[in-house]
Each structure stands twice: as structure tokens, then as C-alpha cells.
Coordinates of C-alpha atoms in Angstrom, one line a residue:
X1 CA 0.0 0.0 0.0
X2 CA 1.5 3.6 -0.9
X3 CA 2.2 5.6 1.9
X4 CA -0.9 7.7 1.2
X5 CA -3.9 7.3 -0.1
X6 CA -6.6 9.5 -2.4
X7 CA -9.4 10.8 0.1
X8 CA -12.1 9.1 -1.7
X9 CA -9.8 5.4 -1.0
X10 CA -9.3 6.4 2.7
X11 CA -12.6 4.1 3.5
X12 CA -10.8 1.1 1.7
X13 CA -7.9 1.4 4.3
X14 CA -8.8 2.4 7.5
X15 CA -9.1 0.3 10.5
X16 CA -12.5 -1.6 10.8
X17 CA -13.8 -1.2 7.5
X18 CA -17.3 -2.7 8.3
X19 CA -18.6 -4.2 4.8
X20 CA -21.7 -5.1 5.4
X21 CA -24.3 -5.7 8.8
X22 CA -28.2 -7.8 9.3
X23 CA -30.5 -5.6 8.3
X24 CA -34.6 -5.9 9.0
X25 CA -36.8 -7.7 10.7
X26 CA -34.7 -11.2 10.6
X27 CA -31.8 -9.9 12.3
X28 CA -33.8 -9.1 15.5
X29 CA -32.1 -10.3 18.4
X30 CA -28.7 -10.5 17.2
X31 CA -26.3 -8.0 16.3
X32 CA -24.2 -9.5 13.2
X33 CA -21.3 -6.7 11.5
X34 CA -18.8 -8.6 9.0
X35 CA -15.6 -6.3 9.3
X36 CA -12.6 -5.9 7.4
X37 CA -9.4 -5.1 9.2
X38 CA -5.9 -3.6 8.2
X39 CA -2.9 -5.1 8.9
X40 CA -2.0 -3.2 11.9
X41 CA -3.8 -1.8 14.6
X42 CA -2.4 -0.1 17.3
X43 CA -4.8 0.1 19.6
X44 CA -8.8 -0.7 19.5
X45 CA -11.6 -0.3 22.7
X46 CA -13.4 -3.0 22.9
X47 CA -16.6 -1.9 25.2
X48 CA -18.6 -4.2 27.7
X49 CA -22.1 -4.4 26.4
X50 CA -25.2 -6.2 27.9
X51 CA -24.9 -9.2 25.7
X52 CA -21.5 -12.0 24.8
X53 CA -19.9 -11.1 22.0
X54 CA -18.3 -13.7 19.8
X55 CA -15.4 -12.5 17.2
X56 CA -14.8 -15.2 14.4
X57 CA -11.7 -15.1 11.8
X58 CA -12.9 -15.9 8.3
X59 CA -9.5 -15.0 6.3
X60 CA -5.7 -14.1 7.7
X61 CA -4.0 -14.8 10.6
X62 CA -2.3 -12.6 12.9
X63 CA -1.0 -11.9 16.2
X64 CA -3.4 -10.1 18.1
X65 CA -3.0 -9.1 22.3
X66 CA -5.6 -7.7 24.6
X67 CA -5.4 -6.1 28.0
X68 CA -7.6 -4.9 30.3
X69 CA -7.5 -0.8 30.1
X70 CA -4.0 -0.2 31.1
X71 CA -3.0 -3.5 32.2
X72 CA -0.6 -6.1 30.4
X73 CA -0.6 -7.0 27.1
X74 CA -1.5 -10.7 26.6
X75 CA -0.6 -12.3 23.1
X76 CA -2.5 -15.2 21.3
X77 CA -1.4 -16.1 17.6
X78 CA -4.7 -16.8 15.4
X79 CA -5.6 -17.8 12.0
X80 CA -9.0 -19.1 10.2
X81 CA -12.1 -19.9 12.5
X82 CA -10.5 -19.2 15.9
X83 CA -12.4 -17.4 17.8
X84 CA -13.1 -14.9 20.9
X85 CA -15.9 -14.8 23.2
X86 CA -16.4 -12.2 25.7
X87 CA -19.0 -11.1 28.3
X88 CA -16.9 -9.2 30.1
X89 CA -18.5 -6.5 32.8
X90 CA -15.6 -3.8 31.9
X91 CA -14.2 -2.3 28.8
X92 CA -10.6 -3.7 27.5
X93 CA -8.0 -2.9 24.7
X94 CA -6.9 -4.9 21.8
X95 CA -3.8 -4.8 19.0
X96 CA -2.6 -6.7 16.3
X97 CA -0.2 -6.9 13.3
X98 CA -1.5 -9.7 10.4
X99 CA 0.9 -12.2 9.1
X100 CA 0.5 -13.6 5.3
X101 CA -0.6 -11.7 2.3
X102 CA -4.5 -12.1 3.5
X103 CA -7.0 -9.8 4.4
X104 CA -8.1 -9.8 7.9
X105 CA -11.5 -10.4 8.0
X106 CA -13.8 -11.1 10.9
X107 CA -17.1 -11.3 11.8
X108 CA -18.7 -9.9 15.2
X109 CA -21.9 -11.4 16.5
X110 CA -23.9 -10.0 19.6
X111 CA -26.3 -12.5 21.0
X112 CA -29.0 -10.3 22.5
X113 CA -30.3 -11.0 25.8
X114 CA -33.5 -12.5 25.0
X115 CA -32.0 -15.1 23.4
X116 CA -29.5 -15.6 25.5
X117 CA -31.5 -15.7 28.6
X118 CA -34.1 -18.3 27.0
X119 CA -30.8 -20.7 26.5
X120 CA -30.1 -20.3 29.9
X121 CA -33.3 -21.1 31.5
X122 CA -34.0 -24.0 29.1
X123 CA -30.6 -25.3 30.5
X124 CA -30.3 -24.3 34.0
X125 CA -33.6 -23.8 34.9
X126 CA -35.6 -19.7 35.1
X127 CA -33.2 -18.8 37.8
X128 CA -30.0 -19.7 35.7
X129 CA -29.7 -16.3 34.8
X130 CA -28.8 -14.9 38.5
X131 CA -25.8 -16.9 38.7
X132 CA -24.2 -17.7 35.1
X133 CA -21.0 -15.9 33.3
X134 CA -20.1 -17.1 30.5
X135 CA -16.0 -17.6 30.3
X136 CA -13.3 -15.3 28.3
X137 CA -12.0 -17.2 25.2
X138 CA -9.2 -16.0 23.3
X139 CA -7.9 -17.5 19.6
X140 CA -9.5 -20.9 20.3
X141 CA -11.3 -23.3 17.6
X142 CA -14.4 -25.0 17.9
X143 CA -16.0 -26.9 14.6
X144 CA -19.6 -27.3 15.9
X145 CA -19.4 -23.5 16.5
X146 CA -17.4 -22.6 13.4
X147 CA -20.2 -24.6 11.8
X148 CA -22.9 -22.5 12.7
X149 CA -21.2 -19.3 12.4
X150 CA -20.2 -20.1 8.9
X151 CA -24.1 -20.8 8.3
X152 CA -24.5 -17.3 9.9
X153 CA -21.7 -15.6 7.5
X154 CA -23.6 -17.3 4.5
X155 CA -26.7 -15.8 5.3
X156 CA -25.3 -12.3 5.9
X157 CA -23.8 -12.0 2.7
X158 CA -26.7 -14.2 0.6
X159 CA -28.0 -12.4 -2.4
X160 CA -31.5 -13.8 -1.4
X161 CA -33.6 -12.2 1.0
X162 CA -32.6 -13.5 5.0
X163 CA -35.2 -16.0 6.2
X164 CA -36.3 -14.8 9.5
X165 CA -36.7 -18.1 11.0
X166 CA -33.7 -19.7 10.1
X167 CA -31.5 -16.8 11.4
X168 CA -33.0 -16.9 14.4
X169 CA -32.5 -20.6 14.6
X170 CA -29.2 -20.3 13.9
X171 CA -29.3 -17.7 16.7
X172 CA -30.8 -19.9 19.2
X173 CA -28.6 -23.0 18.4
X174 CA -25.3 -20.7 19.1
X175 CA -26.8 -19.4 22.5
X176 CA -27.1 -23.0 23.6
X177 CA -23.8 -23.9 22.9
X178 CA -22.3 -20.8 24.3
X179 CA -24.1 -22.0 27.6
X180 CA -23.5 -25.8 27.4
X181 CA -20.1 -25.1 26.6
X182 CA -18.8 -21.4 27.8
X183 CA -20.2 -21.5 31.4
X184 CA -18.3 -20.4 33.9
X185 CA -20.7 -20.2 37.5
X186 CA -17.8 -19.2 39.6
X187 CA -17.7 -16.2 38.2
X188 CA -19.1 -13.0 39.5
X189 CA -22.1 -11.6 37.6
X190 CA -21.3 -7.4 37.9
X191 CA -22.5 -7.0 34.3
X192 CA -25.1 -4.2 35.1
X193 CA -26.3 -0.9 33.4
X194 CA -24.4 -1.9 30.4
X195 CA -25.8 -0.8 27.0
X196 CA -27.1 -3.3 24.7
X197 CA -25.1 -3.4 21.7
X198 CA -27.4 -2.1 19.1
X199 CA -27.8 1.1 20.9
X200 CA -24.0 1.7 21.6
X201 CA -23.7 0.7 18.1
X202 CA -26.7 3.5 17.2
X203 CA -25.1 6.0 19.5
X204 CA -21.3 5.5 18.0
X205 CA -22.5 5.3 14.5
X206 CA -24.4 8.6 15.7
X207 CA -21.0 10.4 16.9
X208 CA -19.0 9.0 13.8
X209 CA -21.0 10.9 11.5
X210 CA -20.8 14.2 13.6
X211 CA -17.5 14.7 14.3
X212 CA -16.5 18.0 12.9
X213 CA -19.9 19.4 14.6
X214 CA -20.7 20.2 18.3
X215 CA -20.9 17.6 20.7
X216 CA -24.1 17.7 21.9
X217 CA -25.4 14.8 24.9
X218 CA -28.9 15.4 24.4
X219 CA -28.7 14.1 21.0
X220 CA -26.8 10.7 22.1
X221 CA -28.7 9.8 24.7
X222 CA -32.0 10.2 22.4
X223 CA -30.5 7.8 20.4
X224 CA -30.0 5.4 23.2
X225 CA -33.7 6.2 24.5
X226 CA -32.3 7.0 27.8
X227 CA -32.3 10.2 29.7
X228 CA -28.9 12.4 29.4
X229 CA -28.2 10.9 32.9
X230 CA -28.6 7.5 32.9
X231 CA -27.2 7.6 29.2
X232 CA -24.5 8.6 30.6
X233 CA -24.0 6.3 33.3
X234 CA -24.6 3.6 30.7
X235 CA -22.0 4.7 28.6
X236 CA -19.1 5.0 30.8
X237 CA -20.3 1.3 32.3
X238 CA -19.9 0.1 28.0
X239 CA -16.8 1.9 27.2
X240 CA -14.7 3.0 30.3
X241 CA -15.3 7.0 29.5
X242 CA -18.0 9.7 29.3
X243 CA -19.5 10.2 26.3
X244 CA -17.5 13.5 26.0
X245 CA -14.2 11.6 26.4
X246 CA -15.2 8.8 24.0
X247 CA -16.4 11.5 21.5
X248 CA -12.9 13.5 21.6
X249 CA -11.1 9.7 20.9
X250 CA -12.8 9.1 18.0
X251 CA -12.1 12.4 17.0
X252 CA -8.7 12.0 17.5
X253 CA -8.7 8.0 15.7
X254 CA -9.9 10.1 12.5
X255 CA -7.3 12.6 12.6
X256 CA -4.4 9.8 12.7
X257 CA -6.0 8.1 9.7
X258 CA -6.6 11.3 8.2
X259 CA -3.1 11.8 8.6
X260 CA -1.7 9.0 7.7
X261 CA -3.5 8.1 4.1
X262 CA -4.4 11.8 2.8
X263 CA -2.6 14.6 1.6
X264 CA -4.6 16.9 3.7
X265 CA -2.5 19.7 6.1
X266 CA -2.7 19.9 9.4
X267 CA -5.2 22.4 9.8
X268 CA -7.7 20.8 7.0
X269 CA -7.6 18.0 9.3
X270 CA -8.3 20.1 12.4
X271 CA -11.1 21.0 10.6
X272 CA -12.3 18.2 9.9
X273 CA -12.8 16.9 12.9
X274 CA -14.2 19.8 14.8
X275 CA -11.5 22.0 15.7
X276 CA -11.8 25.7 14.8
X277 CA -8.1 26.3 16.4
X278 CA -5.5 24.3 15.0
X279 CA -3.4 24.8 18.4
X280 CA -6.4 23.5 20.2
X281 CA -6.2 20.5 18.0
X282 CA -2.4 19.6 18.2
X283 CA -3.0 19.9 21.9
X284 CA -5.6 17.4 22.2
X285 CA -3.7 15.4 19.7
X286 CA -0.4 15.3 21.3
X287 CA -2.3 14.8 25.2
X288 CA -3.9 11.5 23.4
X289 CA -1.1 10.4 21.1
X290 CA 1.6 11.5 22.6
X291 CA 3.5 13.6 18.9
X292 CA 2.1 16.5 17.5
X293 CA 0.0 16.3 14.4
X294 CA 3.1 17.3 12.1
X295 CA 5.2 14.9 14.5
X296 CA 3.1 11.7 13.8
X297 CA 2.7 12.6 9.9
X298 CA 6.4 12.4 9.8

């Protein structure tokens, strides 16, 4: 890849390029984004929503290392259908580089709840819910899951239109694995106030597109349905910050790719992403980088 990109390429290169996400009324329930990845990120939040979160490699392999916020980096090498599952109750980082000339593709699935709790209580009985975690997995295969997920995959991407039953089938089927399989009842259950991934989705989706504007709480937490207060507890319970915080971050992930593939100076870019003063800007940037704008260019 050249060093930079045209503007009108930059969505073909940056970081989490999502391709394509279930859409309508079949995809109720679960959350499904098919996401393509570069071959290096430095550093990606991964927040704690209500519901697990399975992450499944469909091409490329690559070293990737997670940590909780600020903690130690812990490495697991991964290729084709391995697989993470997480439910946990905070926030955490991740990073890779790839390996091999492959794309780095992977495919996110959120179980909602309702699901999720109907496979516990067929399992464990209608009080399973109170005292069931599921367990952390990092870069691990499993076939019967691979299996369904790869009927999951094929129905995300199928030229036909999604059948609503089978997807929730297929739905249902992983949420009963997950619990036969993933349970962990040691664990302490501390998951609360979380937002449910669809509406952190919403609400981040919401702030992506708004970035060079005002940040404005009212409009977020109308998003979310919530009240500015309780949105914003919510929040910092899914991602570890206050919406505020979060906002300025993904300001300041655009300006590094903006950097990095275009053409466009300094103070374009401090434009672009909301700053009026481009000495406000590079001091935000270098607080959360840790280089000046110019600096990191170089």
C-alpha cells in the first residue's frame, strides 16, 4: 500500500472497515457486522455491552494481544475460525499486526439478551440467569461453533432475502452452545447498566458521523432512548469513559487516519474533525497520542 492514499480510498484502508451488517426484521435479536481489518492496529476499545460477544476469523491470521485498560498485554497467535468470546462486565483494549498476504477479516456477533437468557433457563432452569457468566476465550477453535457461524456468514452476505426463521435458529442454536459449553458459575455476575449493543452501536455510529460538529449529549442519549443521565452512566459502564471523552477519541482516531493516508495539512484535518483552532487541535492530539499532528505525519 503507498504511503498515502486518495481521500475518496481512505474508506478502503482504514481500520474496521465494516462491509456489510443484518439488516430488517430477521436480524432481530442478534447483532451481526462482517468487518474488514488492516494489517495493523495499534490500539482498538473494545466496550462491555449487555450481551456475549463472539469475534470469528474468516481469512488471515495474525498476532493479536488484549489487556484490560492499562494492564498487560497478553498475546495469542490466530488464524481461520478461531475465535473470541467475551461477556466481560468492563471495557478492554486490543492490537494486532497480520501475518500472510491475507486480508483480515472477521465477523462480530452479539447474542442479545432475550435469546441468551431463553438458553439459559432451558438449560439451568428460570433462575439460571442470577448466577451464570459465561467464560473469556481467546484464539480458540471450535467446529460445531465454526459450523454455525459459517451458516451465519452465508446468510449475511446471501443475495437472497434473509429468512427470519432460520437466522434466528441459527441464533438460538449458538446461544445453547455458548451455555452448554462457555459456562463459567464461579464467576461473578457485575454486568449491570451496560448498554445493549445495538444502541452503543446506534449512538457511536451517531458520533462517527458528527465529528467536525458540536458535541451535543442530548442528541446521544436520544439515540440510546435513555435520559442524558442514565445515558451517561450507561455509557461509561460500556466503554470506560463519558461520552464526552469517548467523542474527543474518535475524533482523534480520524485525525491519525486522516493523517496517515491523505494529503490533507494539518489544519484541513483540524477541521475536519471539529477544531476551529488548530493549536487546540495539536494539543488534544499530542495529550492522546503523545506527537504533535506534524510529528506523527512524519
Amino acid at each position: 500500500m503507498n504511503d498515502r492514499a486518495a481521500p475518496e480510498t481512505l474508506k478502503d484502508h482504514i481500520n474496521g472497515r465494516l462491509l456489510t451488517r443484518g439488516h430488517g426484521k430477521a436480524w432481530q435479536n442478534i447483532l451481526v457486522q462482517l468487518l474488514a481489518h488492516e494489517s495493523y492496529e495499534e490500539r482498538l476499545f473494545v466496550p462491555a455491552v449487555a450481551e456475549p460477544l463472539l469475534v470469528w476469523i474468516i481469512s488471515g491470521a495474525a498476532t493479536v494481544e488484549e489487556r484490560e485498560l492499562e494492564g498487560k498485554w497478553l498475546s495469542n497467535e490466530v488464524s481461520v475460525g478461531d475465535f473470541f468470546l467475551t461477556n466481560s462486565a468492563t471495557p478492554y483494549e486490543m492490537r494486532w499486526r497480520t501475518s500472510g498476504p491475507e486480508r483480515f477479516r472477521v465477523l462480530h456477533v452479539y447474542l442479545g439478551l432475550p435469546i441468551y437468557e431463553t438458553a439459559v433457563a432451558e438449560l439451568y432452569g428460570a433462575d439460571g440467569c442470577a448466577g451464570l457468566q459465561l467464560r473469556d476465550v481467546s484464539g480458540e477453535k471450535d467446529q460445531k461453533l465454526s459450523n454455525l457461524l459459517e451458516m451465519v456468514h452465508a446468510e449475511l452476505v446471501a443475495k437472497h432475502e434473509p429468512s427470519e426463521m432460520y437466522v434466528q435458529g441459527l441464533a438460538s442454536a449458538l446461544a445453547i452452545h455458548l451455555v452448554r459449553n462457555y459456562t463459567d458459575k464461579s464467576a461473578p455476575v457485575v454486568k449491570k447498566g451496560a448498554l445493549p449493543a445495538f444502541k452503543l452501536r446506534r449512538v457511536i455510529d451517531a458520533m462517527h458521523d458528527a465529528l467536525g460538529e458540536e458535541f451535543r449529549l442530548e442528541t446521544y442519549a436520544s439515540e440510546a432512548g435513555l435520559s442524558t443521565f442514565h445515558f451517561s452512566r450507561a455509557f461509561k459502564q460500556s466503554t470506560g469513559f463519558s461520552p464526552s471523552e469517548y467523542f474527543t477519541r474518535l475524533r482523534m482516531d480520524e485525525a491519525r487516519k486522516l493523517l496517515r493516508y491523505t494529503e490533507k495539512s494539518v489544519l484541513e484535518v483540524s477541521m475536519e474533525v471539529g477544531y476551529a483552532s488548530p493549536s487546540h487541535f495539536a494539543q488534544v492530539f499530542r495529550k492522546m497520542v503523545g506527537v504533535n499532528p506534524s510529528d506523527y505525519r512524519s
